[in-house]
Coordinates of C-alpha atoms and ligand atoms in Angstrom, one line a residue:
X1113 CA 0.0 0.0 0.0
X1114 CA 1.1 3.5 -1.0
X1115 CA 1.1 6.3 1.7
X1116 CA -0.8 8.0 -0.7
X1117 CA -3.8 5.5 -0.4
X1118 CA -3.6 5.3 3.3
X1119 CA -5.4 7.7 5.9
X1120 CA -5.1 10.4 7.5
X1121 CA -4.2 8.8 11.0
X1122 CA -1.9 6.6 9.0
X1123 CA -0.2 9.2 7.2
X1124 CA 0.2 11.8 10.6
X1125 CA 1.7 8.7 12.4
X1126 CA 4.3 7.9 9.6
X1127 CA 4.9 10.1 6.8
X1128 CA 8.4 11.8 6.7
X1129 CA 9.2 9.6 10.2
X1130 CA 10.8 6.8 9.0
X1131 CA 13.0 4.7 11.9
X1132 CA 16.1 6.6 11.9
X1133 CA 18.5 4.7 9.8
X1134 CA 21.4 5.1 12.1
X1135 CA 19.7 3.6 15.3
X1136 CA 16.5 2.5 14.5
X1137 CA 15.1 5.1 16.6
X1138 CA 10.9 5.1 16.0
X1139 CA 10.8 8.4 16.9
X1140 CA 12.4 11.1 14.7
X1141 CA 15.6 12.2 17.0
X1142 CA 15.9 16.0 17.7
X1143 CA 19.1 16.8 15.5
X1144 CA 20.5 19.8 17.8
X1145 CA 22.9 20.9 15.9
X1146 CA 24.2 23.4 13.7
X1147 CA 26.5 22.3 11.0
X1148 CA 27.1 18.8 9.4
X1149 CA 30.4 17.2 8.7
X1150 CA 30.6 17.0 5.5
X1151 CA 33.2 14.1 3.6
X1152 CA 35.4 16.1 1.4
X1153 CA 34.5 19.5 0.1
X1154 CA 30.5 19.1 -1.1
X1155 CA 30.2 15.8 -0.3
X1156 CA 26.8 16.5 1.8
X1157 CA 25.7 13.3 3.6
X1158 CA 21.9 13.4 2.7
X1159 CA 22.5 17.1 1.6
X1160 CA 22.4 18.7 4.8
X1161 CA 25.5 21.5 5.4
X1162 CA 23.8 23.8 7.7
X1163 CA 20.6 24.2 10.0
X1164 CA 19.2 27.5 8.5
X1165 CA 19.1 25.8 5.3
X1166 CA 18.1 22.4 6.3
X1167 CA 17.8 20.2 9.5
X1168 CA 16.2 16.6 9.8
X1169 CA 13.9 16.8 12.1
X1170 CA 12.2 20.0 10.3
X1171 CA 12.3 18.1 7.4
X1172 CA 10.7 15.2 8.6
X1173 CA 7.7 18.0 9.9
X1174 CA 7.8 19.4 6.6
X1175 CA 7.2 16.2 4.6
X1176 CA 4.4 15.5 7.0
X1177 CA 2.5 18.5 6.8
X1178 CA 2.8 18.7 2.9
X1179 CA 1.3 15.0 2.8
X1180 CA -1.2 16.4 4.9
X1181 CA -2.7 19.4 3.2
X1182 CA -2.1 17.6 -0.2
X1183 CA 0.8 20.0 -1.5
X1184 CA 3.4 19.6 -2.5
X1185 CA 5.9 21.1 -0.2
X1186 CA 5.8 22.1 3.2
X1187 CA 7.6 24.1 5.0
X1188 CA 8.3 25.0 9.2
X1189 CA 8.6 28.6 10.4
X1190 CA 9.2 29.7 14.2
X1191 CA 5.4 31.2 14.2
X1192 CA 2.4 31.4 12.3
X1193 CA 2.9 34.9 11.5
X1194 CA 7.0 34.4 10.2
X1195 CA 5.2 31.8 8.0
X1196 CA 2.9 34.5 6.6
X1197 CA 5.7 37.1 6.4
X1198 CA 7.6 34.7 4.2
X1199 CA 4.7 34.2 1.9
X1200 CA 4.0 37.9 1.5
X1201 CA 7.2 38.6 0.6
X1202 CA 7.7 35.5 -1.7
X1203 CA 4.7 35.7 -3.8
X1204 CA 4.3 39.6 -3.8
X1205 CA 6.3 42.5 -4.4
X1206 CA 6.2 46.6 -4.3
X1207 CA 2.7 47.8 -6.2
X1208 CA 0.5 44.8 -5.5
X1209 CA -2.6 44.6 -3.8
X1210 CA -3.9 42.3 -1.7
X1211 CA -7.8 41.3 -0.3
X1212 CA -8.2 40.5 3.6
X1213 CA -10.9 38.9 5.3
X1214 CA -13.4 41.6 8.2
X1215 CA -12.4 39.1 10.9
X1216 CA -8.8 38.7 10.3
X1217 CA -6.7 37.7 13.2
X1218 CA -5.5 40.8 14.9
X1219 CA -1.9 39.8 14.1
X1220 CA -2.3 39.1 10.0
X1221 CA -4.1 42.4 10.1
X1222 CA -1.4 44.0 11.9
X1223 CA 1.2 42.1 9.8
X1224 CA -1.0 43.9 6.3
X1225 CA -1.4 47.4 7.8
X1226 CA 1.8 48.4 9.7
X1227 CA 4.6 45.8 7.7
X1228 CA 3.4 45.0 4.3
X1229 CA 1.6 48.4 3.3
X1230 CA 4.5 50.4 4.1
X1231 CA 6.7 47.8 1.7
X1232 CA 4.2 49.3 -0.8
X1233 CA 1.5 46.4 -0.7
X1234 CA -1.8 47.7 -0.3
X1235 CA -4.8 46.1 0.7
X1236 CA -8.7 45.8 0.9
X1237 CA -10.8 44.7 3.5
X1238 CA -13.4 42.4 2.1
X1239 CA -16.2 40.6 4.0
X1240 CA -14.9 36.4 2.7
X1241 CA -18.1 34.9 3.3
X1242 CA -19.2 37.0 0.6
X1243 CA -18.0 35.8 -2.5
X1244 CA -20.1 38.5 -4.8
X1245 CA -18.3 41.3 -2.2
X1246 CA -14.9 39.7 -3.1
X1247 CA -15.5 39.7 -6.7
X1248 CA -16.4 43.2 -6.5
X1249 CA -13.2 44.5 -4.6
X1250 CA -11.2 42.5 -7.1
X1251 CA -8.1 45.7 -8.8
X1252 CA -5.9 44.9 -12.0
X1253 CA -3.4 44.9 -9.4
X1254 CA -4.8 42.2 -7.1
X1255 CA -2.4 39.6 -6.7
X1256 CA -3.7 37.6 -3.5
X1257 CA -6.9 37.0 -1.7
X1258 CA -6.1 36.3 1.9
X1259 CA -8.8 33.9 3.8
X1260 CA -9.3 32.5 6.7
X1261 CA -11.9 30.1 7.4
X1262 CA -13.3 29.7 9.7
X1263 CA -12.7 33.2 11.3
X1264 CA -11.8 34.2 14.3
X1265 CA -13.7 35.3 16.6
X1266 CA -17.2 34.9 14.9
X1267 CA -16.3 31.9 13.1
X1268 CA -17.5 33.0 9.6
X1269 CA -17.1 31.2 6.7
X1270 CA -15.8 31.5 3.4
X1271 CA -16.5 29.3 0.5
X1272 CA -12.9 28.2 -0.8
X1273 CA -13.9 27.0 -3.8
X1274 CA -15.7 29.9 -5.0
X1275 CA -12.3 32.3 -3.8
X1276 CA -10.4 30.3 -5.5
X1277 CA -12.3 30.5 -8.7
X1278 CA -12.0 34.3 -8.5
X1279 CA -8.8 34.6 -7.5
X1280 CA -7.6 32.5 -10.8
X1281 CA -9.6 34.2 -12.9
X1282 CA -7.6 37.5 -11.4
X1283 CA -4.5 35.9 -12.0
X1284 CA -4.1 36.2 -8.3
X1285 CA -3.3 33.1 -5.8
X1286 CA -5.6 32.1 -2.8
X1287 CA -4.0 32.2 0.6
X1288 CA -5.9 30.0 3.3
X1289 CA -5.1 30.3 6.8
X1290 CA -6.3 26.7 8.0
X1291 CA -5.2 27.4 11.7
X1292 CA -8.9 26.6 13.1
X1293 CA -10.3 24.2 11.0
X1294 CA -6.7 21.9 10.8
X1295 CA -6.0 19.5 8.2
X1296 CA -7.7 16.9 9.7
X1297 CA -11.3 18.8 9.4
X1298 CA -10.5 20.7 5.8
X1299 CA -8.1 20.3 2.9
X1300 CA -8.2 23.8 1.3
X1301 CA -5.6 22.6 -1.4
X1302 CA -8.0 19.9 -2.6
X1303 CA -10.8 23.0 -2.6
X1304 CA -9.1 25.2 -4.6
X1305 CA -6.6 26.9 -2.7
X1306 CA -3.1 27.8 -3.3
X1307 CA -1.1 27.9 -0.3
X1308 CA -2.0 27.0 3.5
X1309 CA -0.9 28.4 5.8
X1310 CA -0.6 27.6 9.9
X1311 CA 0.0 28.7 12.9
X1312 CA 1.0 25.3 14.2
X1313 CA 1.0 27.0 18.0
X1314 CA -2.5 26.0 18.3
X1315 CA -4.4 22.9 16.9
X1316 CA -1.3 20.8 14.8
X1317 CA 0.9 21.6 18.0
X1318 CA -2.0 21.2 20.1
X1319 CA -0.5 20.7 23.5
X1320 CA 0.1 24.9 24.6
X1321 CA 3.9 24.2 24.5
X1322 CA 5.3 25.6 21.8
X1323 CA 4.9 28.6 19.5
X1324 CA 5.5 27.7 15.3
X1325 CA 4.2 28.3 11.4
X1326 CA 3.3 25.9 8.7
X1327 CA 3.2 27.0 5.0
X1328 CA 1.8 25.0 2.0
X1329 CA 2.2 25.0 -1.5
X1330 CA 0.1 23.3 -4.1
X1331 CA 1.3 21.2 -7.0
X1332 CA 2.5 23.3 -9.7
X1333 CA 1.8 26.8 -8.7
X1334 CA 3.9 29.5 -10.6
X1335 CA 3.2 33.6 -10.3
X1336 CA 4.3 35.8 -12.6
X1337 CA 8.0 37.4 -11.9
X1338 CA 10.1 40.5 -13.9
X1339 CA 12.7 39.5 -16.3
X1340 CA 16.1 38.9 -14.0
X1341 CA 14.4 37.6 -11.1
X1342 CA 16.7 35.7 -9.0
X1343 CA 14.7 33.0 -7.7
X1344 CA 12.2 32.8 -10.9
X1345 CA 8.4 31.4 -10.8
X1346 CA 8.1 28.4 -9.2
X1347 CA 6.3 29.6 -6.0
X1348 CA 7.3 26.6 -3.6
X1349 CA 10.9 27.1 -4.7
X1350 CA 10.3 30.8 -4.0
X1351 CA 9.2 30.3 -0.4
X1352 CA 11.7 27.9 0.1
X1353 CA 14.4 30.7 -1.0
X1354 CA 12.9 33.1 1.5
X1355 CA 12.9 31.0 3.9
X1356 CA 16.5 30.4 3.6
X1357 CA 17.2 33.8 2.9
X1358 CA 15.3 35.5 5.7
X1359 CA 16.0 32.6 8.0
X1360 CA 13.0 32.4 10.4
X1361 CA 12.7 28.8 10.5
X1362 CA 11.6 26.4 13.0
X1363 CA 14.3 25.0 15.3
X1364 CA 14.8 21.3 15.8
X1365 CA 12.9 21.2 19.0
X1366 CA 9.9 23.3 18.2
X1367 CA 9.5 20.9 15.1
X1368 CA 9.4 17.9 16.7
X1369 CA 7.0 18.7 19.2
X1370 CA 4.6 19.9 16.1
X1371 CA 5.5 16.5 14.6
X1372 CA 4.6 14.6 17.6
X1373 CA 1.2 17.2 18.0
X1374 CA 0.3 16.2 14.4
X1375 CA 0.4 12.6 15.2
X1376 CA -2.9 12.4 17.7
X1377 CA -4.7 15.2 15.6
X1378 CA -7.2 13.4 14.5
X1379 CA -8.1 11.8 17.9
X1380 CA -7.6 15.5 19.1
X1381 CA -9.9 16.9 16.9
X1382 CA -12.7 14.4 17.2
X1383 CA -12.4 15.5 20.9
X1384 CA -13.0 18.6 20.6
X1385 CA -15.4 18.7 18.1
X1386 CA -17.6 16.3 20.7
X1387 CA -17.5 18.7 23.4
X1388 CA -17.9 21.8 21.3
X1389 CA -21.2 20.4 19.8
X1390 CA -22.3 20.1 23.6
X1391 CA -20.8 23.4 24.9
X1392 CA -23.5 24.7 21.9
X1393 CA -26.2 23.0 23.2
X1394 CA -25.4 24.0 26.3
X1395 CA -25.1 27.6 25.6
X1396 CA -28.1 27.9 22.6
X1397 CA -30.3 27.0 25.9
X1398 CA -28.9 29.6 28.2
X1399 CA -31.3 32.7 28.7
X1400 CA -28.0 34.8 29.5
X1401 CA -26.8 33.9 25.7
X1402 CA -28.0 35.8 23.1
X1403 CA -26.3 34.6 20.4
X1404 CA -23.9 31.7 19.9
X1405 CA -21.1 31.7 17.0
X1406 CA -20.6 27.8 15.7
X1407 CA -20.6 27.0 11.8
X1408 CA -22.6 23.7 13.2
X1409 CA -25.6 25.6 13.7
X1410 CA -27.8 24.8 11.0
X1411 CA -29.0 29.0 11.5
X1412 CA -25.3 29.9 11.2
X1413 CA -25.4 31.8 7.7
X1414 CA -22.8 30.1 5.6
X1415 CA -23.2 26.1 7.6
X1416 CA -24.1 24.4 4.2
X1417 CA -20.8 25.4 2.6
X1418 CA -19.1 24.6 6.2
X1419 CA -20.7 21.2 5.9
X1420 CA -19.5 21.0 2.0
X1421 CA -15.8 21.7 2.9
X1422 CA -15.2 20.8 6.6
X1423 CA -16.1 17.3 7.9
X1424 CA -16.9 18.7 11.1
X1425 CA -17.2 21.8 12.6
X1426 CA -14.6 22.5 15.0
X1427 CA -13.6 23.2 18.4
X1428 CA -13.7 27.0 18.4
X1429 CA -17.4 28.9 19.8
X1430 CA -18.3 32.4 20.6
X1431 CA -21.4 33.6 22.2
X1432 CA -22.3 37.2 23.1
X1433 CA -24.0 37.4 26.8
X1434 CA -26.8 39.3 26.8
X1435 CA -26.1 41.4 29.9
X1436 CA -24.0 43.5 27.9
X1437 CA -20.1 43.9 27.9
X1438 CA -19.2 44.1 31.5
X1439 CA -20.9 41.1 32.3
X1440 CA -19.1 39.0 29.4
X1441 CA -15.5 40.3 31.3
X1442 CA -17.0 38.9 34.6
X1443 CA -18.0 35.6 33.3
X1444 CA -14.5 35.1 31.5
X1445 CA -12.9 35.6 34.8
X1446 CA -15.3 33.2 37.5
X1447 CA -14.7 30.3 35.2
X1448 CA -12.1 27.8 37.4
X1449 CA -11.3 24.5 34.4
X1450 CA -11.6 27.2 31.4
X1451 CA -8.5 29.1 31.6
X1452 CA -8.2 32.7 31.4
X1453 CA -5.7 33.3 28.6
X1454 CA -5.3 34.2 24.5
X1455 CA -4.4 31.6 22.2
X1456 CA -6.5 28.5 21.7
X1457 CA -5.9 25.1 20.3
X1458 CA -4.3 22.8 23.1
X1459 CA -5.8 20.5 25.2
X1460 CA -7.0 22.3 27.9
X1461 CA -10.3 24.8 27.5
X1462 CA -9.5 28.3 27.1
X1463 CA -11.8 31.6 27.7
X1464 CA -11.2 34.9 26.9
X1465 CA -12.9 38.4 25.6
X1466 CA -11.5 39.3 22.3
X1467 CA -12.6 43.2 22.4
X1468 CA -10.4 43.2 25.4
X1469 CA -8.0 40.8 24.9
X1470 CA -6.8 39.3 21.2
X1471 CA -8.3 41.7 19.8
X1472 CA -7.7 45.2 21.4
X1473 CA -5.8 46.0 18.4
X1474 CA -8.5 45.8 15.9
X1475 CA -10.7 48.4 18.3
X1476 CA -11.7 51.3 16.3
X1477 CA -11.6 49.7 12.7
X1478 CA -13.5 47.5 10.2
X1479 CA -12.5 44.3 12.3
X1480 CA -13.9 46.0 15.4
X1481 CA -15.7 42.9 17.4
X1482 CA -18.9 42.6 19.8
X1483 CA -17.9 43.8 23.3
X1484 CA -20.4 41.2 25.0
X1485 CA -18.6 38.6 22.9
X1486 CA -16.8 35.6 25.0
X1487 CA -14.4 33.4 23.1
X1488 CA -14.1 30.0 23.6
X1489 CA -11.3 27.3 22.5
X1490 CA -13.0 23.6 23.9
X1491 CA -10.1 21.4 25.1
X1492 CA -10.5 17.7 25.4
X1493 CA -11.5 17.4 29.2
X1494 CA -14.6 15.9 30.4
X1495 CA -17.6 17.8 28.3
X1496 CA -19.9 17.9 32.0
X1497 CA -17.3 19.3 34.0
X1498 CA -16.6 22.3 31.2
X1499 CA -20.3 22.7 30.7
X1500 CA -21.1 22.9 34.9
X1501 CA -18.0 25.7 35.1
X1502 CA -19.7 27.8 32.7
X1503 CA -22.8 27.0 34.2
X1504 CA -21.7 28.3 37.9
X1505 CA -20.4 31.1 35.9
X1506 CA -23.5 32.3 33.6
X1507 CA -26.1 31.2 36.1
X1508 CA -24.8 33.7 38.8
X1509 CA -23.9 36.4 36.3
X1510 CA -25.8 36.4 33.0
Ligands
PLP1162 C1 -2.4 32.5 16.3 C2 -2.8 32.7 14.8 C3 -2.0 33.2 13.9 C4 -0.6 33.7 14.3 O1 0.3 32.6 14.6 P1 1.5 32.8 15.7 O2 2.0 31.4 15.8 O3 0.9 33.3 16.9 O4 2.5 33.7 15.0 C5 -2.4 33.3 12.6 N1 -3.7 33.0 12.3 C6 -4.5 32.5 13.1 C7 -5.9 32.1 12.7 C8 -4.2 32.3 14.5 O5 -5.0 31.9 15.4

């Protein structure tokens, strides 16, 4: 049997780990080092000479996730957002423009506005679940639609298949941030997309231990370069030279525990997606909700595409309280197994209040969120004991 014909649990357990061929080690060793002796002057042993460049154990990460998300070349950053930064800069240039999601994450916005606009990339911010409003926005100079799905905090979505016709029929490549969703629930390469991207610090590392990116490209995709480029078309081999050249790359460590997170994904994910289901059962009851965020709510506005393109619907939910803003701040902080913090992904249930928290930066402009809106990232712990905690929680406040 192939890899290729096997499964996803299959493939996350073995792809790119190979028993070491030295010691039989099953688990890929952490190579902590540096530089590689090499037997005469460019004779590379398995073509590693240095560990910007290349290092085993990100390469074993990087074959995985690329088997993964179907592309055909993966590679491992120090964070989600170095990842981005290295695709901005290797599939755009000076005079390009560039289409961003309402409910970006704070940090990709921030990363558009204050870093890539002042390069000379400018960019339009486009409501994704609308694929008419994306058309629309569409310049001559539109080289990249930017999506993320589904969003964060309100957990829209966009249809990836419909983006990606637009985007190709701009001549322009389709970016999908698959941080929420993970590979295990959605494939965007096998929808349409371009590139993936990660932020592997939440779901594929899934354990709150480690901050890294992920970045995906599909089979064959070229952009269109200026006579004399140095690197030329070939836009895996392009973020491959940036990654080199601007050297943000995961180190040894980092990608192994990714590698080790991306093995119990899928059981991870099945978790989560169980209890999510019954924190929203729990919370579409509630008379202190007034409305909850979950693209597995048949009322949720864009569920039948979620249904289409996920194959289930996550472990992310928000839910505005209907006491009103200061009441949402109270809640997030009488909660005792939901943890009090940003991020979201691991294992163990977080809470917070995006207006106030991951996304005070956004305050003030298009991506502005509900104050009375509580985040939620479900972990894997019992589903009764995270649903009585919010419970005690709402019942006293809301
Ligand atoms: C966290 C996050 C990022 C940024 O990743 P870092 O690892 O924090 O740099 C990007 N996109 C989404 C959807 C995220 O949740």
């Amino acid at each position: 049997m192939t890899d290729a014909a096997r499964g996803f649990s299959s493939r996350a357990i073995h792809v790119g780990q190979e028993p070491d061929p030295t010691t039989g080690s099953v688990v890929t060793p952490i190579y902590q080092t540096s530089t590689y002796k090499q037997d005469g002057i460019g004779g590379l042993r398995g073509g590693y000479e240095y560990s910007r460049s290349a290092n085993p154990t990100r390469t074993a990460l990087e074959t995985l996730i690329a088997d993964l998300e179907g592309g055909s070349r993966g590679y491992a950053f120090s964070s989600g957002l170095a990842g981005q930064d290295c695709v901005v800069r290797a599939l755009l240039r000076p005079g390009d423009h560039v289409l961003i999601p309402t409910d970006a994450y704070g940090g990709t916005f921030r990363m558009f506005d204050k870093v890539a606009k002042p390069w000379g990339i400018d960019y339009d911010i486009v409501p994704i679940a609308d694929a008419d409003a994306v058309r629309a926005a569409v310049r001559p100079t539109t080289r990249m639609i930017w999506v993320e799905t589904p969003t964060n905090p309100l957990l829209g979505i966009a249809d990836i298949t419909a983006l990606g016709g637009i985007a190709h029929s701009a001549g322009a490549v389709l970016v999908v941030d698959n941080t929420f969703a993970s590979p295990y629930l959605q494939q965007p390469i096998s929808l349409g997309a371009d590139v993936v991207t990660h932020s592997s610090t939440k779901y594929a590392g899934g354990h709150s231990d480690v901050v890294g990116g992920l970045v995906v490209v599909r089979e064959g995709l070229t952009i269109e370069v200026p006579d004399g480029d140095p690197v030329g078309p070939d836009a895996a081999t392009r973020v491959g030279f940036h990654q080199n050249s601007i050297g943000s790359i995961a180190g040894p460590m980092d990608a192994w525990l990714v590698q080790r997170g991306l093995k119990t994904l899928a059981v991870r994910m099945e978790r989560h997606c169980d209890n999510a289901e019954k924190v929203v059962d729990f919370l579409t009851a509630h008379h202190g909700v007034s409305h909850v965020y979950y693209p597995g709510l048949p009322d949720h506005p864009n569920h039948d595409i979620a249904a289409r393109q996920m194959t289930r619907f996550g472990g992310m939910v928000s839910f505005r309280v209907r006491a009103g803003e200061d009441v949402a701040v109270k809640v997030c902080g009488e909660t005792q197994l939901w943890t009090l913090a940003e991020s979201l992904g691991g294992v163990e249930s977080l809470i917070e209040h995006p207006a106030r928290m991951t996304h005070a930066s956004v305050a003030g402009t298009e991506l502005e969120v509900p104050s009375d809106l509580v985040r939620l990232s479900v972990g894997i712990e019992d589903a009764d004991d995270l649903i009585a905690d919010l419970g005690q929680a709402l019942d006293r406040l809301a």
